């Protein structure tokens, strides 16, 4: 079984082909960062038009990379939400057209489910595992019980961690997206230079980052350029502390269920950060929990995760009808469980 996956929910146009032996036969990501950089954020209309012009060539290139012909595909999967609706329509329509033309199944994949199931491809993670999903749009702690079976333990009540990084970076005059640049700057900075707030440090698994974002932006106005790296290091440390405290809260709930093979999985672009990974890995060692941080190219947005979620679903006998509409908002908890092997 080999599935072609399409990801167009934000500003990456991505196509991949994955088989049911966990082999990645093609993995192409076209980042639109340059098109959006001048605006300091993703412009939905610009993104949708770029997906439209890039996607057909990328699909041909992915087939070439895999050595397969379109007729060899078992199914086509595309991100059907959540995300920017223009891009979702472009990807979904392409996938549906291919499925119809090739007379093979179509799968409309939830982007968050893609992130959630990636560790099964990269690390053969067994259910149930705990997922920390940290990206530009999401910061959530989720108990992954099976395919389609997700229990949200907590999430952000305002901004995502990635948004906090991106907006702080903008205030500091750094490049978009801010995460990678903040990590680089922080390497040479003093993490104790500024005492930034650690919001919502309670027993819950919920997060709040807007106060930290505002504090960092305010600080940015008062400092010398030479202190930018110190702000970056202090901000990174504050976010690390919050992530670790919240994951520790979630461990208590998760471990009370006595999982047979306990594991923490991190996913999303922010999980590319080495300081965050190292902190969470230490926490896992303390609790004797396995730690999975998929390779960075599978943490940030990609189509391997969409094709893989398609494999997981199709092998459980699931497929979608061609009249399924893309959804800009689509919480994971609205999916239905289809298997937990
Ligand atoms: O998952 P992703 O690629 O896109 C979605 O939001 O779905 O995540 C993008 C986010 C951005 O906020 C970016 O600043 C952040 O991930 N990011 C990082 C790093 N690389 C990307 N944050 C911290 N450290 C990094 N190395
Ligand atoms: Zn994502």
Coordinates of C-alpha atoms and ligand atoms in Angstrom, one line a residue:
X1 CA 0.0 0.0 0.0
X2 CA 1.4 3.4 -1.0
X3 CA -0.3 6.7 -0.4
X4 CA 0.4 10.2 -1.8
X5 CA -0.1 12.9 0.8
X6 CA -0.7 16.6 0.1
X7 CA -0.2 19.4 2.8
X8 CA -1.4 22.9 2.0
X9 CA -3.0 24.1 5.2
X10 CA -0.6 27.0 5.8
X11 CA 2.5 28.3 4.0
X12 CA 4.2 25.1 3.1
X13 CA 3.3 23.3 -0.1
X14 CA 4.2 19.7 0.5
X15 CA 3.8 16.4 -1.2
X16 CA 5.0 13.0 0.0
X17 CA 4.6 9.3 -0.8
X18 CA 4.8 6.8 2.0
X19 CA 4.1 3.0 2.1
X20 CA 2.7 0.8 4.8
X21 CA 6.2 -0.5 5.6
X22 CA 6.9 3.0 7.0
X23 CA 9.1 3.8 4.1
X24 CA 9.2 7.4 2.8
X25 CA 9.4 7.1 -1.0
X26 CA 9.3 10.8 -1.6
X27 CA 9.2 13.9 0.6
X28 CA 9.1 17.4 -1.0
X29 CA 8.4 20.7 0.9
X30 CA 8.2 24.0 -0.9
X31 CA 8.4 26.7 1.8
X32 CA 6.6 30.0 0.8
X33 CA 8.5 31.9 3.6
X34 CA 10.0 34.4 1.0
X35 CA 6.5 35.3 -0.3
X36 CA 5.3 36.2 3.2
X37 CA 8.4 37.5 4.9
X38 CA 7.8 41.2 4.0
X39 CA 4.4 41.0 5.7
X40 CA 5.8 39.5 9.0
X41 CA 3.2 36.7 8.8
X42 CA 1.3 34.4 6.4
X43 CA -1.1 36.2 4.0
X44 CA -3.9 33.7 3.2
X45 CA -4.6 34.9 -0.3
X46 CA -0.9 34.9 -1.2
X47 CA -0.6 31.4 0.2
X48 CA -3.6 30.0 -1.7
X49 CA -2.3 31.3 -5.0
X50 CA 1.2 30.0 -4.4
X51 CA -0.2 26.5 -3.5
X52 CA -2.2 26.5 -6.8
X53 CA 0.8 27.3 -8.9
X54 CA 3.3 25.0 -7.1
X55 CA 1.3 21.9 -6.3
X56 CA 1.0 20.3 -9.8
X57 CA 4.7 20.4 -10.4
X58 CA 5.5 19.1 -6.9
X59 CA 3.2 16.1 -7.4
X60 CA 5.0 15.2 -10.6
X61 CA 8.4 15.6 -8.9
X62 CA 7.3 13.4 -5.9
X63 CA 6.2 10.6 -8.3
X64 CA 9.6 11.0 -10.1
X65 CA 11.5 10.8 -6.8
X66 CA 9.6 7.7 -5.7
X67 CA 10.0 5.9 -9.1
X68 CA 6.3 5.2 -9.1
X69 CA 3.6 6.0 -11.7
X70 CA 0.3 7.6 -10.6
X71 CA -1.4 4.3 -11.4
X72 CA 0.7 2.6 -8.7
X73 CA -0.8 4.7 -5.9
X74 CA -3.2 3.0 -3.5
X75 CA -4.9 6.3 -2.3
X76 CA -4.5 10.0 -2.1
X77 CA -4.7 11.9 1.2
X78 CA -4.8 15.7 1.7
X79 CA -5.0 17.9 4.7
X80 CA -8.7 18.8 5.0
X81 CA -8.3 21.1 8.1
X82 CA -7.7 22.9 10.3
X83 CA -5.9 25.7 8.5
X84 CA -6.3 28.5 6.0
X85 CA -9.4 27.7 3.8
X86 CA -7.9 28.8 0.5
X87 CA -5.0 26.4 0.8
X88 CA -7.1 23.6 2.1
X89 CA -9.4 23.9 -0.9
X90 CA -6.5 23.8 -3.3
X91 CA -5.0 20.6 -1.7
X92 CA -8.3 18.9 -1.2
X93 CA -9.6 19.5 -4.8
X94 CA -6.3 18.2 -6.2
X95 CA -6.5 15.0 -4.1
X96 CA -10.1 14.4 -4.9
X97 CA -9.5 15.0 -8.6
X98 CA -6.6 12.5 -8.6
X99 CA -8.6 9.9 -6.6
X100 CA -11.5 10.2 -9.0
X101 CA -9.3 10.0 -12.1
X102 CA -7.3 7.1 -10.8
X103 CA -10.4 5.4 -9.2
X104 CA -8.7 5.0 -5.8
X105 CA -9.7 6.1 -2.3
X106 CA -9.5 9.7 -1.1
X107 CA -8.7 10.6 2.5
X108 CA -9.3 14.0 4.1
X109 CA -6.8 14.2 6.9
X110 CA -6.9 16.4 10.0
X111 CA -3.5 18.2 10.1
X112 CA -3.2 17.7 13.9
X113 CA -3.8 14.0 13.5
X114 CA -0.9 14.0 11.0
X115 CA 1.4 15.6 13.7
X116 CA -0.1 13.2 16.3
X117 CA 0.6 10.0 14.4
X118 CA 4.1 10.9 13.0
X119 CA 5.9 9.2 16.0
X120 CA 4.3 5.8 14.9
X121 CA 6.2 6.2 11.6
X122 CA 9.4 7.5 13.1
X123 CA 9.6 5.6 16.4
X124 CA 6.9 2.9 16.2
X125 CA 5.1 4.5 19.2
X126 CA 2.5 2.4 20.8
X127 CA -0.9 3.7 22.0
X128 CA -1.6 5.3 24.4
X129 CA 1.1 8.0 24.3
X130 CA 1.2 11.6 25.5
X131 CA 1.6 14.2 22.7
X132 CA 2.9 17.8 23.2
X133 CA 1.9 19.6 20.0
X134 CA 3.7 23.0 19.8
X135 CA 3.5 25.0 16.6
X136 CA 2.7 28.4 15.2
X137 CA -1.0 27.9 15.7
X138 CA -1.3 25.2 18.4
X139 CA 0.0 24.4 21.9
X140 CA -1.8 21.3 23.1
X141 CA -1.3 18.3 25.4
X142 CA -3.2 15.3 24.0
X143 CA -3.5 11.8 25.1
X144 CA -3.3 9.7 21.9
X145 CA -5.3 6.5 22.6
X146 CA -5.7 5.3 19.0
X147 CA -6.2 6.4 15.4
X148 CA -9.0 9.0 15.6
X149 CA -9.1 8.7 19.4
X150 CA -7.7 11.8 21.0
X151 CA -8.3 13.3 24.5
X152 CA -7.2 16.9 25.0
X153 CA -5.7 17.4 28.4
X154 CA -5.1 21.1 27.9
X155 CA -4.3 23.8 25.4
X156 CA -3.5 27.4 25.2
X157 CA -6.1 29.8 26.4
X158 CA -4.7 32.6 24.2
X159 CA -1.6 32.5 22.0
X160 CA 0.4 29.4 20.8
X161 CA 4.0 29.1 21.9
X162 CA 5.1 29.6 18.3
X163 CA 3.1 32.8 18.0
X164 CA 4.8 34.1 21.1
X165 CA 8.2 33.4 19.6
X166 CA 7.2 34.9 16.2
X167 CA 5.7 38.1 17.6
X168 CA 8.6 38.6 20.1
X169 CA 11.1 38.1 17.3
X170 CA 9.3 40.7 15.2
X171 CA 9.5 43.2 18.1
X172 CA 13.2 42.4 18.4
X173 CA 13.7 43.0 14.7
X174 CA 14.5 39.4 13.9
X175 CA 13.4 37.4 10.8
X176 CA 10.1 35.6 10.4
X177 CA 9.4 32.9 11.5
X178 CA 11.0 33.8 14.8
X179 CA 11.6 30.5 16.4
X180 CA 14.8 29.5 14.6
X181 CA 16.4 32.9 14.9
X182 CA 15.5 33.2 18.6
X183 CA 17.1 29.8 19.2
X184 CA 20.3 30.9 17.3
X185 CA 20.5 34.3 19.1
X186 CA 19.9 32.6 22.5
X187 CA 23.0 30.5 22.0
X188 CA 25.2 33.5 22.8
X189 CA 22.8 35.1 25.4
X190 CA 22.4 35.0 29.1
X191 CA 19.1 33.2 30.0
X192 CA 19.1 34.9 33.5
X193 CA 19.5 38.4 32.1
X194 CA 15.8 39.3 32.2
X195 CA 13.1 37.8 34.5
X196 CA 10.2 37.3 32.2
X197 CA 6.8 36.0 33.4
X198 CA 5.9 32.3 33.4
X199 CA 2.1 32.6 33.0
X200 CA -0.5 30.1 34.3
X201 CA 1.8 28.0 36.4
X202 CA -1.0 26.1 38.0
X203 CA -2.0 22.4 38.2
X204 CA -3.8 22.5 34.9
X205 CA -2.5 21.4 31.5
X206 CA -3.5 24.7 30.0
X207 CA -1.1 27.3 28.7
X208 CA -1.1 31.1 28.3
X209 CA 1.5 32.9 26.3
X210 CA 0.0 36.3 25.5
X211 CA 1.4 37.9 28.7
X212 CA 4.8 36.6 28.0
X213 CA 4.6 37.9 24.4
X214 CA 3.6 41.3 25.6
X215 CA 6.3 41.4 28.2
X216 CA 9.0 40.4 25.6
X217 CA 7.7 43.1 23.2
X218 CA 7.7 45.7 25.9
X219 CA 11.3 44.7 26.9
X220 CA 12.3 44.9 23.2
X221 CA 11.6 48.6 23.2
X222 CA 13.9 49.4 26.1
X223 CA 17.0 47.5 25.3
X224 CA 20.2 48.1 23.4
X225 CA 20.7 46.0 20.2
X226 CA 23.5 44.2 22.0
X227 CA 21.0 42.8 24.5
X228 CA 18.8 41.1 21.9
X229 CA 20.5 37.8 22.5
X230 CA 19.9 38.0 26.2
X231 CA 16.2 38.7 25.6
X232 CA 16.1 35.7 23.3
X233 CA 17.8 33.4 25.9
X234 CA 15.5 34.7 28.7
X235 CA 12.4 34.2 26.5
X236 CA 13.4 30.7 25.5
X237 CA 14.1 29.8 29.1
X238 CA 10.6 31.1 30.2
X239 CA 8.9 29.0 27.5
X240 CA 10.9 26.0 28.4
X241 CA 9.9 26.3 32.0
X242 CA 6.2 26.5 31.1
X243 CA 6.4 23.6 28.7
X244 CA 8.1 21.4 31.3
X245 CA 5.8 22.3 34.1
X246 CA 2.7 21.6 32.0
X247 CA 4.1 18.3 30.6
X248 CA 4.8 17.3 34.2
X249 CA 1.1 18.0 35.1
X250 CA 0.1 15.9 32.1
X251 CA 2.4 13.0 33.2
X252 CA 0.4 12.7 36.4
X253 CA -2.8 12.1 34.5
X254 CA -1.3 9.9 31.9
X255 CA 0.7 7.7 34.3
X256 CA -2.3 7.2 36.6
X257 CA -3.7 5.1 33.7
X258 CA -0.7 2.8 33.9
X259 CA 0.1 2.8 30.1
X260 CA 2.0 -0.4 29.1
X261 CA 4.7 1.5 27.1
X262 CA 4.7 5.1 28.4
X263 CA 6.0 7.7 25.9
X264 CA 6.0 11.4 25.4
X265 CA 6.0 12.6 21.8
X266 CA 6.7 16.1 20.8
X267 CA 5.5 17.5 17.4
X268 CA 5.1 20.8 15.7
X269 CA 7.6 23.4 14.5
X270 CA 8.5 24.7 18.0
X271 CA 9.5 21.1 18.9
X272 CA 12.5 21.6 16.6
X273 CA 14.0 23.7 19.4
X274 CA 17.0 21.9 21.0
X275 CA 16.7 23.6 24.4
X276 CA 13.0 22.5 24.7
X277 CA 13.8 19.0 23.5
X278 CA 16.6 18.6 26.0
X279 CA 14.5 19.9 28.9
X280 CA 11.6 17.5 28.0
X281 CA 14.0 14.6 27.5
X282 CA 15.4 15.2 31.0
X283 CA 11.9 15.2 32.4
X284 CA 11.1 11.9 30.7
X285 CA 14.2 10.4 32.2
X286 CA 13.1 11.4 35.7
X287 CA 9.7 9.8 35.1
X288 CA 11.1 6.8 33.2
X289 CA 9.1 7.6 30.1
X290 CA 10.4 7.1 26.6
X291 CA 10.9 10.3 24.6
X292 CA 10.2 10.7 20.9
X293 CA 11.1 13.8 19.0
X294 CA 10.7 13.0 15.4
X295 CA 13.4 14.3 13.0
X296 CA 13.0 18.1 12.5
X297 CA 11.8 17.8 8.9
X298 CA 8.9 15.6 10.3
X299 CA 8.2 18.0 13.2
X300 CA 7.6 21.1 11.0
X301 CA 4.8 21.0 8.5
X302 CA 5.3 18.3 5.9
X303 CA 3.2 15.8 3.7
X304 CA 4.8 12.6 5.1
X305 CA 2.6 13.0 8.1
X306 CA -0.5 13.4 6.0
X307 CA 0.4 10.4 3.8
X308 CA 1.2 8.3 7.0
X309 CA -2.1 9.3 8.6
X310 CA -3.7 8.1 5.4
X311 CA -1.9 4.7 5.7
X312 CA -3.1 4.4 9.3
X313 CA -6.7 5.1 8.4
X314 CA -6.8 3.1 5.1
X315 CA -5.4 0.0 6.7
X316 CA -8.2 0.2 9.3
X317 CA -10.7 0.3 6.4
X318 CA -11.4 4.0 6.5
X319 CA -11.8 6.3 3.5
X320 CA -13.7 9.5 2.9
X321 CA -16.4 10.5 0.4
X322 CA -15.5 13.0 -2.2
X323 CA -18.1 15.5 -0.9
X324 CA -16.3 16.0 2.4
X325 CA -15.7 19.7 2.8
X326 CA -12.4 21.2 4.1
X327 CA -12.7 22.8 7.5
X328 CA -10.7 25.8 8.7
X329 CA -11.5 24.8 12.3
X330 CA -11.4 21.1 13.2
X331 CA -10.5 20.2 16.8
X332 CA -8.9 16.7 17.1
X333 CA -11.6 15.6 19.6
X334 CA -14.2 15.8 16.9
X335 CA -12.7 12.8 15.2
X336 CA -14.0 9.3 15.9
X337 CA -11.9 6.4 17.1
X338 CA -11.3 3.8 14.4
X339 CA -8.5 1.6 15.9
X340 CA -5.9 1.4 18.7
X341 CA -3.5 -1.3 17.6
Ligands
LIG1 O1 4.4 23.2 12.8 P1 4.9 24.5 12.1 O2 5.9 24.3 11.0 O3 3.7 25.2 11.4 C1 2.4 25.4 12.0 O4 2.3 26.3 12.8 O5 1.6 24.4 11.8 O6 5.4 25.5 13.2 C2 5.8 26.8 12.9 C3 6.3 27.4 14.2 C4 6.7 28.9 14.1 O7 6.1 29.6 15.1 C5 8.2 28.9 14.2 O8 8.7 30.1 14.8 C6 8.4 27.7 15.2 O9 7.5 26.8 14.7 N1 9.8 27.2 15.1 C7 10.6 27.1 16.2 C8 11.8 26.6 15.7 N2 11.7 26.3 14.4 C9 10.4 26.7 14.0 N3 10.5 27.5 17.4 C10 11.5 27.4 18.3 N4 12.7 26.9 17.9 C11 12.9 26.5 16.6 N5 14.1 26.0 16.2
LIG2 ZN1 1.6 22.0 11.8

